[in-house]
Each structure stands twice: as structure tokens, then as C-alpha cells.
XYZ file of C-alpha atoms in Angstrom:
386
model
C 27.989 -5.141 23.434
C 25.035 -3.134 22.066
C 25.233 0.283 20.322
C 22.205 2.257 19.177
C 22.674 5.065 16.903
C 19.754 7.351 16.176
C 19.714 9.762 13.333
C 17.193 12.538 13.636
C 17.071 13.234 9.966
C 17.822 17.009 9.193
C 17.625 18.105 12.892
C 20.663 20.476 12.581
C 21.689 23.119 14.879
C 23.102 25.789 12.645
C 26.125 27.815 12.595
C 28.173 25.459 9.819
C 31.279 27.539 9.172
C 30.568 27.255 5.331
C 26.884 27.750 5.414
C 27.254 30.846 3.136
C 29.067 28.725 0.477
C 25.652 26.915 0.277
C 23.394 29.913 0.367
C 22.325 28.777 3.831
C 23.887 31.362 6.018
C 21.582 31.939 9.246
C 19.579 28.773 8.815
C 19.194 26.729 12.174
C 16.649 24.057 12.260
C 16.747 23.349 16.059
C 16.463 26.865 16.987
C 13.489 27.659 14.776
C 11.639 25.050 16.697
C 12.961 26.338 19.973
C 11.764 29.875 19.084
C 8.183 28.530 18.309
C 7.777 28.531 22.073
C 6.492 24.924 21.855
C 9.531 22.832 22.113
C 9.604 20.587 25.048
C 12.179 18.023 25.169
C 13.220 17.067 28.754
C 15.040 13.982 28.012
C 17.243 15.435 25.273
C 17.776 18.421 27.552
C 18.989 15.911 30.468
C 21.474 14.363 28.056
C 22.826 17.813 27.322
C 21.410 19.354 24.177
C 21.601 22.835 25.360
C 25.173 22.594 26.702
C 26.434 22.024 23.203
C 29.028 24.523 21.757
C 27.333 27.516 20.059
C 23.542 26.568 21.051
C 23.404 29.778 23.200
C 19.757 29.340 24.208
C 17.741 26.940 26.257
C 18.034 25.936 29.842
C 21.488 24.546 30.691
C 21.486 25.373 34.437
C 21.510 21.759 35.244
C 24.574 19.425 34.760
C 24.151 16.890 32.030
C 23.879 13.161 32.395
C 25.249 12.353 29.018
C 28.095 13.533 26.706
C 27.451 16.203 23.997
C 29.063 17.886 21.160
C 28.735 19.567 17.741
C 29.810 18.165 14.329
C 30.713 19.984 11.389
C 30.483 18.261 7.738
C 33.423 17.911 5.827
C 31.843 16.434 2.691
C 30.828 18.808 0.030
C 27.215 18.061 0.085
C 24.118 18.467 2.312
C 21.886 15.421 1.349
C 20.881 12.472 3.358
C 23.466 10.030 1.392
C 26.592 12.037 1.877
C 25.554 12.903 5.499
C 25.204 9.130 6.476
C 28.218 7.994 4.503
C 30.323 10.759 6.352
C 29.165 9.685 9.807
C 29.944 6.121 8.887
C 33.396 7.101 8.025
C 33.451 8.038 4.210
C 34.178 11.700 3.510
C 32.861 12.725 -0.011
C 35.199 15.387 -1.665
C 32.673 16.062 -4.588
C 28.999 16.941 -4.290
C 26.568 14.735 -6.293
C 25.092 16.085 -9.503
C 21.785 17.918 -9.265
C 19.448 18.898 -12.107
C 17.787 22.450 -11.643
C 16.564 22.195 -15.099
C 15.672 18.559 -15.239
C 17.514 15.567 -16.568
C 18.960 15.589 -20.062
C 17.149 14.119 -22.883
C 19.577 11.302 -23.523
C 18.943 9.958 -20.094
C 15.161 10.128 -20.221
C 15.288 8.518 -23.762
C 17.119 5.487 -22.483
C 14.785 5.377 -19.525
C 11.606 5.374 -21.534
C 13.025 2.830 -23.890
C 13.784 0.301 -21.241
C 10.711 0.934 -19.297
C 8.512 1.121 -22.317
C 6.760 4.105 -20.545
C 6.805 7.899 -21.268
C 7.879 10.509 -18.886
C 5.767 13.378 -17.392
C 7.178 16.562 -15.586
C 11.026 16.191 -15.759
C 11.710 19.258 -13.318
C 12.288 20.073 -9.652
C 8.939 19.963 -7.844
C 7.498 19.277 -4.422
C 6.523 15.825 -4.023
C 2.944 16.600 -2.884
C 2.662 19.142 -5.583
C 3.858 16.936 -8.484
C 1.179 14.391 -7.996
C -1.548 16.832 -7.557
C -0.302 18.610 -10.937
C 0.494 15.498 -12.977
C -1.342 12.622 -10.980
C -4.455 12.692 -13.267
C -2.596 12.668 -16.636
C -0.368 9.757 -15.164
C -3.638 7.680 -14.527
C -4.877 8.541 -18.033
C -1.806 7.703 -19.912
C 0.340 5.397 -17.784
C 3.307 7.767 -18.121
C 5.638 8.041 -15.310
C 6.080 11.100 -13.218
C 9.689 11.725 -13.159
C 11.067 14.842 -10.930
C 13.936 15.903 -8.807
C 14.688 18.582 -6.223
C 17.492 20.555 -4.996
C 18.818 17.313 -3.884
C 20.879 14.880 -6.199
C 17.653 12.524 -6.757
C 15.608 11.068 -9.620
C 12.324 10.561 -8.400
C 9.466 8.394 -9.870
C 5.977 8.683 -8.697
C 3.319 6.415 -9.693
C -0.098 5.557 -8.589
C -0.407 2.103 -7.095
C -3.317 1.204 -9.158
C -1.455 2.094 -12.387
C 1.912 0.799 -11.677
C 2.058 -2.167 -9.040
C 4.587 -1.056 -6.371
C 6.940 -3.902 -7.189
C 6.894 -2.798 -10.818
C 7.743 0.769 -9.716
C 10.730 -0.686 -8.044
C 11.945 -2.351 -10.973
C 11.764 0.866 -12.865
C 13.810 2.545 -10.115
C 16.519 -0.421 -10.579
C 16.509 0.506 -14.460
C 17.039 4.144 -13.724
C 19.855 3.361 -11.158
C 21.731 1.368 -13.858
C 21.447 4.233 -16.210
C 22.468 6.952 -13.788
C 26.246 6.524 -13.845
C 29.292 8.321 -14.545
C 28.483 12.261 -14.775
C 24.888 11.430 -14.029
C 25.475 9.172 -10.866
C 22.734 10.949 -8.722
C 22.816 9.991 -4.889
C 19.497 8.363 -4.884
C 16.765 7.026 -7.234
C 13.508 7.000 -5.221
C 10.168 5.182 -5.652
C 7.257 7.467 -4.816
C 4.049 5.439 -4.921
C 0.604 7.149 -4.169
C -3.051 6.459 -3.990
C -6.332 8.188 -4.169
C -8.339 10.025 -6.486
C -8.028 13.383 -8.202
C -7.387 15.889 -6.653
C -6.815 14.174 -3.292
C -3.767 11.893 -3.942
C -1.750 10.902 -1.000
C 1.865 9.362 -0.929
C 2.127 6.061 0.828
C 5.098 4.744 3.053
C 5.997 2.209 0.437
C 8.729 4.670 -0.694
C 12.104 3.171 -1.469
C 15.466 4.456 -2.101
C 18.008 3.094 -4.376
C 21.253 4.603 -3.368
C 24.797 4.559 -4.935
C 27.176 2.006 -3.225
C 29.544 3.977 -0.850
C 32.858 4.333 -2.499
C 34.944 2.590 -0.048
C 34.308 0.476 3.166
C 32.253 2.105 5.957
C 32.274 1.161 9.750
C 29.229 -0.755 8.964
C 31.027 -3.100 6.675
C 33.683 -3.497 8.944
C 31.661 -4.375 11.829
C 30.007 -6.978 9.724
C 33.340 -8.382 8.753
C 34.266 -8.570 12.449
C 31.195 -10.831 13.017
C 28.969 -7.990 14.475
C 25.368 -7.511 13.952
C 24.501 -4.492 12.101
C 20.649 -3.850 12.319
C 19.333 -1.227 10.199
C 15.918 0.373 10.862
C 14.192 2.815 8.635
C 16.062 4.147 5.536
C 19.492 2.692 6.669
C 19.301 -0.127 4.202
C 18.514 2.039 1.356
C 21.197 4.731 2.143
C 23.895 2.281 2.229
C 22.566 0.125 -0.689
C 22.523 -2.781 1.845
C 26.276 -2.873 2.288
C 27.277 -3.705 5.803
C 23.692 -4.472 6.974
C 22.829 -7.814 8.458
C 19.273 -7.241 9.269
C 16.799 -4.316 8.219
C 13.293 -3.046 8.796
C 12.153 -0.641 6.299
C 10.799 2.794 7.130
C 7.275 3.229 8.406
C 7.653 6.595 10.028
C 9.075 7.723 13.270
C 6.690 6.149 15.683
C 6.575 2.786 14.186
C 10.422 2.803 13.638
C 11.018 3.555 17.471
C 8.590 0.848 18.371
C 10.634 -1.484 16.357
C 13.725 -0.433 18.387
C 11.815 -1.067 21.594
C 11.583 -4.585 20.583
C 15.219 -4.693 19.397
C 16.053 -3.560 22.941
C 14.602 -6.917 24.067
C 16.898 -8.997 21.992
C 20.406 -10.192 22.721
C 22.608 -9.017 19.888
C 26.393 -8.088 19.638
C 26.685 -5.028 17.430
C 24.985 -1.936 16.131
C 21.530 -0.934 15.767
C 21.542 2.071 13.242
C 18.142 3.882 13.185
C 17.141 6.784 10.678
C 14.020 8.808 11.610
C 13.185 10.391 8.512
C 9.790 12.243 9.339
C 11.342 15.372 10.539
C 12.920 15.780 7.130
C 10.396 14.349 4.730
C 7.179 15.461 6.211
C 8.088 18.780 8.071
C 11.540 20.088 6.993
C 10.929 20.181 3.339
C 7.195 21.231 3.702
C 8.472 24.235 5.929
C 6.244 23.057 8.779
C 7.530 24.580 12.001
C 4.756 23.416 14.168
C 4.889 19.891 12.734
C 8.642 19.736 13.145
C 8.636 20.898 16.678
C 5.870 18.377 17.832
C 7.884 15.781 16.033
C 11.002 16.498 18.222
C 8.587 16.420 21.243
C 7.132 13.056 20.282
C 10.660 11.622 19.738
C 11.808 12.926 23.067
C 8.845 11.046 24.887
C 9.846 7.881 23.157
C 13.390 8.563 24.105
C 12.269 8.490 27.641
C 11.210 5.029 27.009
C 14.205 4.028 25.305
C 16.475 5.381 28.313
C 14.636 3.255 30.842
C 15.049 0.039 28.546
C 18.775 0.491 28.368
C 21.109 -2.007 29.735
C 24.019 -1.335 31.831
C 26.512 -1.718 28.962
C 24.442 -0.285 26.190
C 25.537 2.716 24.288
C 23.303 5.391 22.775
C 24.264 8.059 20.121
C 21.790 10.659 18.813
C 22.783 12.797 15.828
C 21.593 14.144 12.523
C 22.956 14.068 8.930
C 22.153 17.699 7.970
C 19.689 20.589 8.378
C 16.223 21.443 6.787
C 15.213 24.462 8.620
C 11.403 24.895 8.389
C 11.548 28.669 8.605
C 14.175 29.038 5.789
C 13.689 30.139 2.170
C 12.747 27.585 -0.302
C 12.185 23.884 0.574
C 15.686 22.558 0.333
C 18.156 20.941 2.876
C 20.163 23.636 4.765
C 23.808 23.332 5.410
C 24.200 23.229 9.326
C 26.297 21.725 12.047
C 24.547 18.837 13.779
C 24.332 17.760 17.332
C 25.903 14.676 19.049
C 24.397 13.260 22.285
C 25.664 10.072 23.876
C 24.959 7.869 26.748
C 26.148 5.140 28.723
C 25.480 4.316 32.374
C 29.146 3.515 32.540
C 30.605 6.662 30.948
C 31.508 10.041 32.830
C 28.554 12.204 33.027
C 28.486 15.677 31.475
C 31.416 15.412 28.971
C 31.702 18.069 26.358
C 33.414 16.542 23.468
C 33.689 19.782 21.887
C 33.201 20.888 18.225
C 34.388 18.034 15.953
C 35.441 18.864 12.423
C 33.794 15.979 10.763
C 30.722 13.598 11.289
C 33.049 10.647 10.773
C 34.315 11.066 14.395
C 31.304 9.010 15.394
C 32.255 6.014 13.129
C 35.989 6.119 14.717
C 34.304 6.035 18.052
C 31.965 3.272 17.479
C 34.939 1.276 16.128
C 36.993 1.696 19.012
C 34.092 0.798 21.438
C 33.603 -2.699 20.054
C 36.828 -2.765 19.181
C 37.244 -3.543 15.466
C 39.902 -2.731 13.000
C 38.798 0.486 11.248
C 40.079 2.221 8.142
C 37.737 5.110 7.525
C 38.109 8.915 8.497
C 37.475 10.527 11.908
C 38.990 10.769 15.423
C 37.618 8.680 18.306
C 36.474 10.504 21.563
C 36.011 7.272 23.671
C 38.909 8.127 25.828
C 37.099 11.345 26.849
C 34.039 9.226 28.152
C 35.681 6.334 29.991
């Protein structure tokens, strides 16, 4: 059996019941794109995207060929790591630490001591603006640009001519070992860049160093059962490699999906788990409505190819890990519910799985499909589909 699980990173659908607690009331990533008037997603529309509870817009006059539903997040966070952990069966009752005023001196002192390099910036910053504002000083001094965001992240930017990428990765590993206990941020992120001032550009050699999930995920349980678990994009990084049997690093939505098309030609027994980060990284955080909308349109075209390549027994799930409304205030993720689309030629068509109380229902469903012994959170909805 082969299952494909695609995460449209940050493609939330609004109306999270606790959005106000996160300062995100009224945010709705998908509707922002729809309201632009340029959203054209016929394949997701066929699967049932506009039939999902609470959408309230879009053409849902035709019956859906897939299953569809809305997922609420139970974990107390709205970042990539917490979202993916929850959909893999691990609910996080506490948020990761964040640093709106920068990291404490004791953390930076130890980091400077172990790397032998000074630190620049140390405050929340846009990734593109921080290299514009600090890139020249970094190149002159060799000091590392350390910054954060509204997310629980410790980001290190360095020019590839000043700090080779592999060395930057080693610095990130040092930071990861320092950032434990009360300072256990969700991710340490390498942010290499190239170019000359003022035209610096970030490269796709970014690498995330995440915390190890606190307990076994459905990925680890699939692997223990002898199944293949193939990660495409950031999946390996998000789960710190736990439960992954094969990986392809992130190279953007288009190349990642082209890799998926190659995997569709292979005979494997297990899960192919795909993260498409461009929605979030390139358009959501940059509050680029046109870019986000176009990225959804481009994915939908690739989805058409994927659907044509599906085998009779193949299973597909499409979901998201949080929101990042490109029309909302600030540049942070937004607390939203997320869509769930599913398809298999052998399933009943047009099944509304309703509004689910946790992303972990996906993990429980995947586990039952194979089937494997599953010890995570969530409730399977397989019986509604077969």
C-alpha cells in the first residue's frame, strides 16, 4: 500500500475557535487568496475544498469526488513543528519559548564561545531585511547574524563566501545543543545567502535543526512496522530524522512535486510525506497575496498530474500545518483551522468527515489504513470512507 500526505505549509482556512487567544481573530489564509479574484484550483475543487464546514464561499454546486473536512489544532502553538507533530499524533500542551526581545546574554555568550564568532542583530527580524541590514557588516567582520521571529526559532544567517554552508550547519548543531531546557526552541535554522551588498539573496540550502518529538509519532511506528517512510522537503528536518527511512531535502514546491512524480513510479510500501514550504516562506510571511494565490494555482496544476498518476490502491491526503494569512497584520503565522482533502479510487466519494478536534486524526487514520499498532492521539475516520 502507498499513501501520499501533502502539507501545503500555512494554507489555513480560518475560523479557529481559539484564534482570539493568539491575537489572530478574523485571519483566513485561503479566503484572502479567494477574495483576490485570481484563485483557480479546479482539482482541489473537485476533491471538495469548498464543501468543507465553514468555508461559506466558492462553488460547491457539484458533488465532490474526494473526502473533505476541517481540522482544529489542539496543541498550544501555531508553528510548523508543533503543527506537524500534532498531525503525526503528538499533541503539545505547552508552546515553545519565543524571544520578542532577543536571546538572553548567557545563551549568546556560550554560542560565541563555542563557535569562536561574535553575534550581530539578536532581535526579531524579517529574513530578507536582516541580511540587507547586517549583511555587509557580517562580510567585513565574520560575525554571525543571529535573529528570531514571532516563531520559536534561533536563525543564523551567513554568506556562503564567508562561512561555508557545512560550517554553518555545524554552528547550528552547536546552537541546538545549547538551546535546551527553558530555552528549547522548536528550531535552529541555517539561513545561507549569497550576492553583493545591497543585493543579497537567500539560497535554498536552508536547513532546520528541530527538537526530537517528545514521544513516538506515527512515522516511527510505521518504520518499526517495516514500512517505508519517505520524506520530501522539510519533513526530515521537522522530525529531526525520527521515523524517516528516505529523504529528499527542500528545493521549493515545483522541484519537490517533481520528486513526488518520480516516487509515484516506484514500488514502495508505506508513506510518502511531503512539505511544500513556499506558501509560507515566500508568500505568507512576506504578506504577498498575489504570490500566495499563484502558488496555490500552480500546486493545483501539479495536483492534476499527481491524480492522473495515482494507482488503484493509492491514498492521498492534503492538509496544512497552520495559517499565514498574507492580508493579516504583521508577518507571523496565524492561528487557523486547516483543510483536509482525501482521495482513493476505492473510497466513497463526497464524504464529509466533518470538523475534527485535532490534526492527530490524520495520524490515527493513516495507522489504521496500513494497519499498524498506533499509540498516538487522534481518532481515525477510515470507517467513514470504506
